[in-house]
């Protein structure tokens, strides 16, 4: 059976620079079925879902629903729900958790502050505390958004959970279902595609040691997509895999001739003072194909192509 994921894999479509963008993630436990727009088409009150979407808009916070791997009863409403919030910007990455009985209390959070990396309202409103367990491994399984997420994501989540991996949750849409199974790892916000159980275990082990695995990595959600591709390119170029070592400090539109693809000059900085300038261009993955199993419309998915990586000299930095 051909799916958007099998076509993408067969064409070896590049995966770097395709992660969802969110400085901060708010995850709310919601068992049961999820629709294509899970916040308003699940057993969560749809009015609350719409209010949460409005509260998070333009704040840098992305809200997703989570549930434990396994069978999903259609009618069970949890008396107590687990909630996580994670900020992903290097140097201030954190993961906090709380339990709630009334999800309407989420509307009392200061979403703008959470997007900036300030977790105080989460502690004040929900009595949240720093998460002290294993990193979170969030596997997209939202089959109503795209069947690949259910066909490929649910077996991966079940395999990880049954093998004793801690911190595994199913999650709603992470974007890029043609790269299924897709995975988000928190607190650092790196996304992965075409994930397999042994690779996920390697990723989680590295995170616990403060390292990033770049193989299969789509990028960090802390950055826009040109920055995601640039940061991963610098990691490979410099052999730097420490989680907090690199930051995207500037993204500028590069001068281009009429009709040329969009280009960006991205400056990536190391905590030790080194800097790189990375030239990234937006390309199109050919040949045209449906970008999702839910559509028959042919398209050429956008891709981020790294054209050049140049370490800046002290003179260039001073200039």
PDB file of C-alpha atoms in Angstrom, residues 62-271:
ATOM      1  CA  UNK A  62       1.860  25.325  20.814  1.00  0.00           C
ATOM      2  CA  UNK A  63      -0.785  23.161  22.500  1.00  0.00           C
ATOM      3  CA  UNK A  64      -1.071  19.434  21.863  1.00  0.00           C
ATOM      4  CA  UNK A  65      -3.062  16.592  23.391  1.00  0.00           C
ATOM      5  CA  UNK A  66      -1.365  13.471  24.716  1.00  0.00           C
ATOM      6  CA  UNK A  67      -2.511  10.019  25.800  1.00  0.00           C
ATOM      7  CA  UNK A  68      -0.857   6.844  27.004  1.00  0.00           C
ATOM      8  CA  UNK A  69      -0.066   4.228  24.340  1.00  0.00           C
ATOM      9  CA  UNK A  70      -2.600   1.417  24.017  1.00  0.00           C
ATOM     10  CA  UNK A  71      -6.312   1.005  23.438  1.00  0.00           C
ATOM     11  CA  UNK A  72      -8.394   4.155  23.626  1.00  0.00           C
ATOM     12  CA  UNK A  73     -11.880   3.888  25.091  1.00  0.00           C
ATOM     13  CA  UNK A  74     -14.364   6.271  23.498  1.00  0.00           C
ATOM     14  CA  UNK A  75     -16.074   7.345  26.702  1.00  0.00           C
ATOM     15  CA  UNK A  76     -13.575   7.429  29.575  1.00  0.00           C
ATOM     16  CA  UNK A  77     -13.049  10.905  30.967  1.00  0.00           C
ATOM     17  CA  UNK A  78     -10.018  11.128  33.253  1.00  0.00           C
ATOM     18  CA  UNK A  79     -10.640  12.437  36.744  1.00  0.00           C
ATOM     19  CA  UNK A  80      -7.034  13.654  36.888  1.00  0.00           C
ATOM     20  CA  UNK A  81      -5.081  14.769  33.849  1.00  0.00           C
ATOM     21  CA  UNK A  82      -1.336  15.102  33.452  1.00  0.00           C
ATOM     22  CA  UNK A  83      -0.125  18.409  32.000  1.00  0.00           C
ATOM     23  CA  UNK A  84       3.379  19.301  30.818  1.00  0.00           C
ATOM     24  CA  UNK A  85       4.881  22.561  29.674  1.00  0.00           C
ATOM     25  CA  UNK A  86       8.323  22.725  28.074  1.00  0.00           C
ATOM     26  CA  UNK A  87      10.421  25.644  26.870  1.00  0.00           C
ATOM     27  CA  UNK A  88      12.927  24.678  24.180  1.00  0.00           C
ATOM     28  CA  UNK A  89      15.276  27.658  23.703  1.00  0.00           C
ATOM     29  CA  UNK A  90      18.928  26.667  24.415  1.00  0.00           C
ATOM     30  CA  UNK A  91      20.264  28.021  27.683  1.00  0.00           C
ATOM     31  CA  UNK A  92      16.764  28.176  29.159  1.00  0.00           C
ATOM     32  CA  UNK A  93      15.253  24.805  28.269  1.00  0.00           C
ATOM     33  CA  UNK A  94      13.012  23.349  30.964  1.00  0.00           C
ATOM     34  CA  UNK A  95      10.176  20.880  31.462  1.00  0.00           C
ATOM     35  CA  UNK A  96       7.558  21.253  34.199  1.00  0.00           C
ATOM     36  CA  UNK A  97       4.539  19.119  35.028  1.00  0.00           C
ATOM     37  CA  UNK A  98       1.305  19.242  37.002  1.00  0.00           C
ATOM     38  CA  UNK A  99      -1.967  17.374  37.439  1.00  0.00           C
ATOM     39  CA  UNK A 100      -5.376  18.986  37.048  1.00  0.00           C
ATOM     40  CA  UNK A 101      -8.971  17.942  37.579  1.00  0.00           C
ATOM     41  CA  UNK A 102     -10.533  20.880  35.724  1.00  0.00           C
ATOM     42  CA  UNK A 103      -8.874  21.659  32.371  1.00  0.00           C
ATOM     43  CA  UNK A 104     -10.549  25.080  32.311  1.00  0.00           C
ATOM     44  CA  UNK A 105      -7.858  26.194  34.756  1.00  0.00           C
ATOM     45  CA  UNK A 106      -5.441  26.154  31.814  1.00  0.00           C
ATOM     46  CA  UNK A 107      -7.026  29.410  30.651  1.00  0.00           C
ATOM     47  CA  UNK A 108      -5.612  31.130  33.748  1.00  0.00           C
ATOM     48  CA  UNK A 109      -2.045  30.540  32.520  1.00  0.00           C
ATOM     49  CA  UNK A 110       0.005  33.472  31.237  1.00  0.00           C
ATOM     50  CA  UNK A 111       0.608  32.190  27.709  1.00  0.00           C
ATOM     51  CA  UNK A 112       2.736  35.157  26.654  1.00  0.00           C
ATOM     52  CA  UNK A 113       5.066  34.573  29.602  1.00  0.00           C
ATOM     53  CA  UNK A 114       5.250  30.834  28.902  1.00  0.00           C
ATOM     54  CA  UNK A 115       6.227  31.631  25.313  1.00  0.00           C
ATOM     55  CA  UNK A 116       9.051  33.828  26.612  1.00  0.00           C
ATOM     56  CA  UNK A 117      10.307  31.028  28.848  1.00  0.00           C
ATOM     57  CA  UNK A 118       8.818  32.209  32.151  1.00  0.00           C
ATOM     58  CA  UNK A 119       7.185  29.259  33.945  1.00  0.00           C
ATOM     59  CA  UNK A 120       5.944  31.075  37.047  1.00  0.00           C
ATOM     60  CA  UNK A 121       2.261  31.106  36.113  1.00  0.00           C
ATOM     61  CA  UNK A 122       2.376  27.344  35.602  1.00  0.00           C
ATOM     62  CA  UNK A 123       3.582  26.969  39.177  1.00  0.00           C
ATOM     63  CA  UNK A 124       1.166  29.515  40.617  1.00  0.00           C
ATOM     64  CA  UNK A 125      -1.972  28.442  38.749  1.00  0.00           C
ATOM     65  CA  UNK A 126      -1.454  24.670  38.574  1.00  0.00           C
ATOM     66  CA  UNK A 127       1.119  24.099  41.329  1.00  0.00           C
ATOM     67  CA  UNK A 128       3.442  22.826  38.640  1.00  0.00           C
ATOM     68  CA  UNK A 129       6.917  21.584  39.452  1.00  0.00           C
ATOM     69  CA  UNK A 130      10.027  20.673  37.431  1.00  0.00           C
ATOM     70  CA  UNK A 131       9.722  17.259  35.789  1.00  0.00           C
ATOM     71  CA  UNK A 132      12.297  14.941  37.328  1.00  0.00           C
ATOM     72  CA  UNK A 133      11.684  11.793  35.292  1.00  0.00           C
ATOM     73  CA  UNK A 134      12.902  10.621  31.908  1.00  0.00           C
ATOM     74  CA  UNK A 135      12.736  12.859  28.817  1.00  0.00           C
ATOM     75  CA  UNK A 136       9.392  12.802  27.046  1.00  0.00           C
ATOM     76  CA  UNK A 137       9.147  10.790  23.826  1.00  0.00           C
ATOM     77  CA  UNK A 138       6.047  12.042  22.011  1.00  0.00           C
ATOM     78  CA  UNK A 139       4.982   9.929  19.030  1.00  0.00           C
ATOM     79  CA  UNK A 140       2.378  11.379  16.673  1.00  0.00           C
ATOM     80  CA  UNK A 141      -0.543   8.946  16.284  1.00  0.00           C
ATOM     81  CA  UNK A 142      -3.300  11.255  15.023  1.00  0.00           C
ATOM     82  CA  UNK A 143      -4.697   9.060  12.270  1.00  0.00           C
ATOM     83  CA  UNK A 144      -7.590  11.446  11.594  1.00  0.00           C
ATOM     84  CA  UNK A 145      -5.025  14.011  10.484  1.00  0.00           C
ATOM     85  CA  UNK A 146      -3.157  11.480   8.319  1.00  0.00           C
ATOM     86  CA  UNK A 147      -3.429   7.694   8.283  1.00  0.00           C
ATOM     87  CA  UNK A 148       0.371   7.309   8.303  1.00  0.00           C
ATOM     88  CA  UNK A 149       0.462   8.659  11.850  1.00  0.00           C
ATOM     89  CA  UNK A 150      -1.811   5.838  13.026  1.00  0.00           C
ATOM     90  CA  UNK A 151      -0.429   3.077  10.803  1.00  0.00           C
ATOM     91  CA  UNK A 152       3.198   3.820  11.680  1.00  0.00           C
ATOM     92  CA  UNK A 153       3.077   5.896  14.860  1.00  0.00           C
ATOM     93  CA  UNK A 154       0.857   3.753  17.079  1.00  0.00           C
ATOM     94  CA  UNK A 155       2.931   0.573  16.661  1.00  0.00           C
ATOM     95  CA  UNK A 156       6.097   2.545  17.471  1.00  0.00           C
ATOM     96  CA  UNK A 157       4.580   4.050  20.623  1.00  0.00           C
ATOM     97  CA  UNK A 158       3.328   0.628  21.724  1.00  0.00           C
ATOM     98  CA  UNK A 159       6.700  -1.004  21.089  1.00  0.00           C
ATOM     99  CA  UNK A 160       8.559   1.654  23.051  1.00  0.00           C
ATOM    100  CA  UNK A 161       6.148   1.451  25.982  1.00  0.00           C
ATOM    101  CA  UNK A 162       6.131  -2.356  26.083  1.00  0.00           C
ATOM    102  CA  UNK A 163       9.933  -2.446  26.071  1.00  0.00           C
ATOM    103  CA  UNK A 164      10.050  -0.319  29.212  1.00  0.00           C
ATOM    104  CA  UNK A 165      10.994   3.063  27.747  1.00  0.00           C
ATOM    105  CA  UNK A 166       9.817   5.751  30.173  1.00  0.00           C
ATOM    106  CA  UNK A 167       8.191   9.002  29.164  1.00  0.00           C
ATOM    107  CA  UNK A 168       6.400   7.654  26.064  1.00  0.00           C
ATOM    108  CA  UNK A 169       3.151   9.353  25.063  1.00  0.00           C
ATOM    109  CA  UNK A 170       1.027   9.458  21.965  1.00  0.00           C
ATOM    110  CA  UNK A 171       0.566  13.037  20.758  1.00  0.00           C
ATOM    111  CA  UNK A 172      -1.582  14.928  18.306  1.00  0.00           C
ATOM    112  CA  UNK A 173      -0.316  16.460  15.085  1.00  0.00           C
ATOM    113  CA  UNK A 174       3.413  17.323  14.955  1.00  0.00           C
ATOM    114  CA  UNK A 175       3.467  18.240  11.271  1.00  0.00           C
ATOM    115  CA  UNK A 176       5.207  16.413   8.457  1.00  0.00           C
ATOM    116  CA  UNK A 177       3.148  13.211   8.509  1.00  0.00           C
ATOM    117  CA  UNK A 178       4.936  12.089   5.343  1.00  0.00           C
ATOM    118  CA  UNK A 179       7.940  11.539   7.630  1.00  0.00           C
ATOM    119  CA  UNK A 180       5.966   9.182   9.910  1.00  0.00           C
ATOM    120  CA  UNK A 181       6.605   7.866  12.444  1.00  0.00           C
ATOM    121  CA  UNK A 182       7.359  11.341  13.779  1.00  0.00           C
ATOM    122  CA  UNK A 183       8.695  12.031  17.243  1.00  0.00           C
ATOM    123  CA  UNK A 184       9.230  15.068  19.471  1.00  0.00           C
ATOM    124  CA  UNK A 185      11.632  14.856  22.417  1.00  0.00           C
ATOM    125  CA  UNK A 186      11.265  17.239  25.338  1.00  0.00           C
ATOM    126  CA  UNK A 187      12.578  19.295  27.047  1.00  0.00           C
ATOM    127  CA  UNK A 188      14.908  20.248  24.180  1.00  0.00           C
ATOM    128  CA  UNK A 189      12.325  20.215  21.398  1.00  0.00           C
ATOM    129  CA  UNK A 190      14.172  18.252  18.718  1.00  0.00           C
ATOM    130  CA  UNK A 191      11.896  16.436  16.274  1.00  0.00           C
ATOM    131  CA  UNK A 192      12.675  13.240  14.395  1.00  0.00           C
ATOM    132  CA  UNK A 193      11.178  11.488  11.418  1.00  0.00           C
ATOM    133  CA  UNK A 194      11.054   7.934  10.027  1.00  0.00           C
ATOM    134  CA  UNK A 195      11.715   6.880  13.595  1.00  0.00           C
ATOM    135  CA  UNK A 196      12.409   3.303  14.665  1.00  0.00           C
ATOM    136  CA  UNK A 197      12.438   1.966  18.204  1.00  0.00           C
ATOM    137  CA  UNK A 198      16.188   1.365  18.434  1.00  0.00           C
ATOM    138  CA  UNK A 199      16.873   4.861  17.098  1.00  0.00           C
ATOM    139  CA  UNK A 200      14.457   6.455  19.557  1.00  0.00           C
ATOM    140  CA  UNK A 201      16.193   4.696  22.429  1.00  0.00           C
ATOM    141  CA  UNK A 202      19.525   6.056  21.194  1.00  0.00           C
ATOM    142  CA  UNK A 203      18.059   9.567  20.979  1.00  0.00           C
ATOM    143  CA  UNK A 204      16.658   9.402  24.517  1.00  0.00           C
ATOM    144  CA  UNK A 205      19.915   8.026  25.923  1.00  0.00           C
ATOM    145  CA  UNK A 206      21.801  10.893  24.284  1.00  0.00           C
ATOM    146  CA  UNK A 207      19.364  13.482  25.675  1.00  0.00           C
ATOM    147  CA  UNK A 208      19.881  12.146  29.171  1.00  0.00           C
ATOM    148  CA  UNK A 209      23.601  12.775  28.626  1.00  0.00           C
ATOM    149  CA  UNK A 210      22.968  16.256  27.252  1.00  0.00           C
ATOM    150  CA  UNK A 211      23.640  15.364  23.607  1.00  0.00           C
ATOM    151  CA  UNK A 212      21.673  15.589  20.363  1.00  0.00           C
ATOM    152  CA  UNK A 213      21.527  12.837  17.744  1.00  0.00           C
ATOM    153  CA  UNK A 214      21.445  14.454  14.296  1.00  0.00           C
ATOM    154  CA  UNK A 215      20.650  11.336  12.241  1.00  0.00           C
ATOM    155  CA  UNK A 216      16.952  11.460  11.360  1.00  0.00           C
ATOM    156  CA  UNK A 217      16.586  14.854  13.057  1.00  0.00           C
ATOM    157  CA  UNK A 218      14.103  17.304  11.543  1.00  0.00           C
ATOM    158  CA  UNK A 219      15.317  20.219  13.657  1.00  0.00           C
ATOM    159  CA  UNK A 220      14.660  22.084  16.871  1.00  0.00           C
ATOM    160  CA  UNK A 221      11.206  23.580  17.340  1.00  0.00           C
ATOM    161  CA  UNK A 222      12.845  26.640  18.928  1.00  0.00           C
ATOM    162  CA  UNK A 223      13.836  27.913  15.467  1.00  0.00           C
ATOM    163  CA  UNK A 224      12.069  28.728  12.236  1.00  0.00           C
ATOM    164  CA  UNK A 225      12.751  26.231   9.476  1.00  0.00           C
ATOM    165  CA  UNK A 226      15.786  27.935   7.867  1.00  0.00           C
ATOM    166  CA  UNK A 227      17.339  28.103  11.341  1.00  0.00           C
ATOM    167  CA  UNK A 228      16.561  24.436  11.981  1.00  0.00           C
ATOM    168  CA  UNK A 229      18.444  23.390   8.854  1.00  0.00           C
ATOM    169  CA  UNK A 230      21.322  25.777   9.562  1.00  0.00           C
ATOM    170  CA  UNK A 231      21.811  24.621  13.148  1.00  0.00           C
ATOM    171  CA  UNK A 232      21.898  20.958  12.140  1.00  0.00           C
ATOM    172  CA  UNK A 233      24.383  21.746   9.361  1.00  0.00           C
ATOM    173  CA  UNK A 234      26.697  23.490  11.831  1.00  0.00           C
ATOM    174  CA  UNK A 235      26.439  20.562  14.244  1.00  0.00           C
ATOM    175  CA  UNK A 236      27.629  18.236  11.491  1.00  0.00           C
ATOM    176  CA  UNK A 237      30.308  20.651  10.289  1.00  0.00           C
ATOM    177  CA  UNK A 238      31.726  21.305  13.758  1.00  0.00           C
ATOM    178  CA  UNK A 239      31.044  17.889  15.305  1.00  0.00           C
ATOM    179  CA  UNK A 240      29.170  19.648  18.105  1.00  0.00           C
ATOM    180  CA  UNK A 241      26.336  17.677  19.705  1.00  0.00           C
ATOM    181  CA  UNK A 242      25.945  19.247  23.162  1.00  0.00           C
ATOM    182  CA  UNK A 243      22.330  20.337  23.549  1.00  0.00           C
ATOM    183  CA  UNK A 244      22.960  23.916  24.697  1.00  0.00           C
ATOM    184  CA  UNK A 245      26.067  24.613  22.609  1.00  0.00           C
ATOM    185  CA  UNK A 246      24.432  26.333  19.609  1.00  0.00           C
ATOM    186  CA  UNK A 247      21.844  29.050  19.089  1.00  0.00           C
ATOM    187  CA  UNK A 248      20.366  30.686  16.021  1.00  0.00           C
ATOM    188  CA  UNK A 249      21.005  34.372  16.643  1.00  0.00           C
ATOM    189  CA  UNK A 250      19.994  35.944  13.322  1.00  0.00           C
ATOM    190  CA  UNK A 251      18.065  34.997  10.190  1.00  0.00           C
ATOM    191  CA  UNK A 252      18.106  37.468   7.314  1.00  0.00           C
ATOM    192  CA  UNK A 253      16.602  37.300   3.852  1.00  0.00           C
ATOM    193  CA  UNK A 254      19.459  37.004   1.387  1.00  0.00           C
ATOM    194  CA  UNK A 255      19.612  39.087  -1.777  1.00  0.00           C
ATOM    195  CA  UNK A 256      18.293  37.077  -4.705  1.00  0.00           C
ATOM    196  CA  UNK A 257      17.645  37.654  -8.358  1.00  0.00           C
ATOM    197  CA  UNK A 258      14.136  37.899  -9.796  1.00  0.00           C
ATOM    198  CA  UNK A 259      12.424  34.508  -9.811  1.00  0.00           C
ATOM    199  CA  UNK A 260      15.022  32.784  -7.647  1.00  0.00           C
ATOM    200  CA  UNK A 261      13.997  30.673  -4.669  1.00  0.00           C
ATOM    201  CA  UNK A 262      13.815  32.239  -1.222  1.00  0.00           C
ATOM    202  CA  UNK A 263      17.196  32.331   0.519  1.00  0.00           C
ATOM    203  CA  UNK A 264      18.303  33.157   4.025  1.00  0.00           C
ATOM    204  CA  UNK A 265      21.588  33.945   5.708  1.00  0.00           C
ATOM    205  CA  UNK A 266      21.460  32.337   9.137  1.00  0.00           C
ATOM    206  CA  UNK A 267      23.981  33.130  11.859  1.00  0.00           C
ATOM    207  CA  UNK A 268      24.572  30.299  14.323  1.00  0.00           C
ATOM    208  CA  UNK A 269      26.543  31.051  17.499  1.00  0.00           C
ATOM    209  CA  UNK A 270      28.433  28.728  19.833  1.00  0.00           C
ATOM    210  CA  UNK A 271      28.545  29.367  23.565  1.00  0.00           C
TER     211      UNK A 271
END
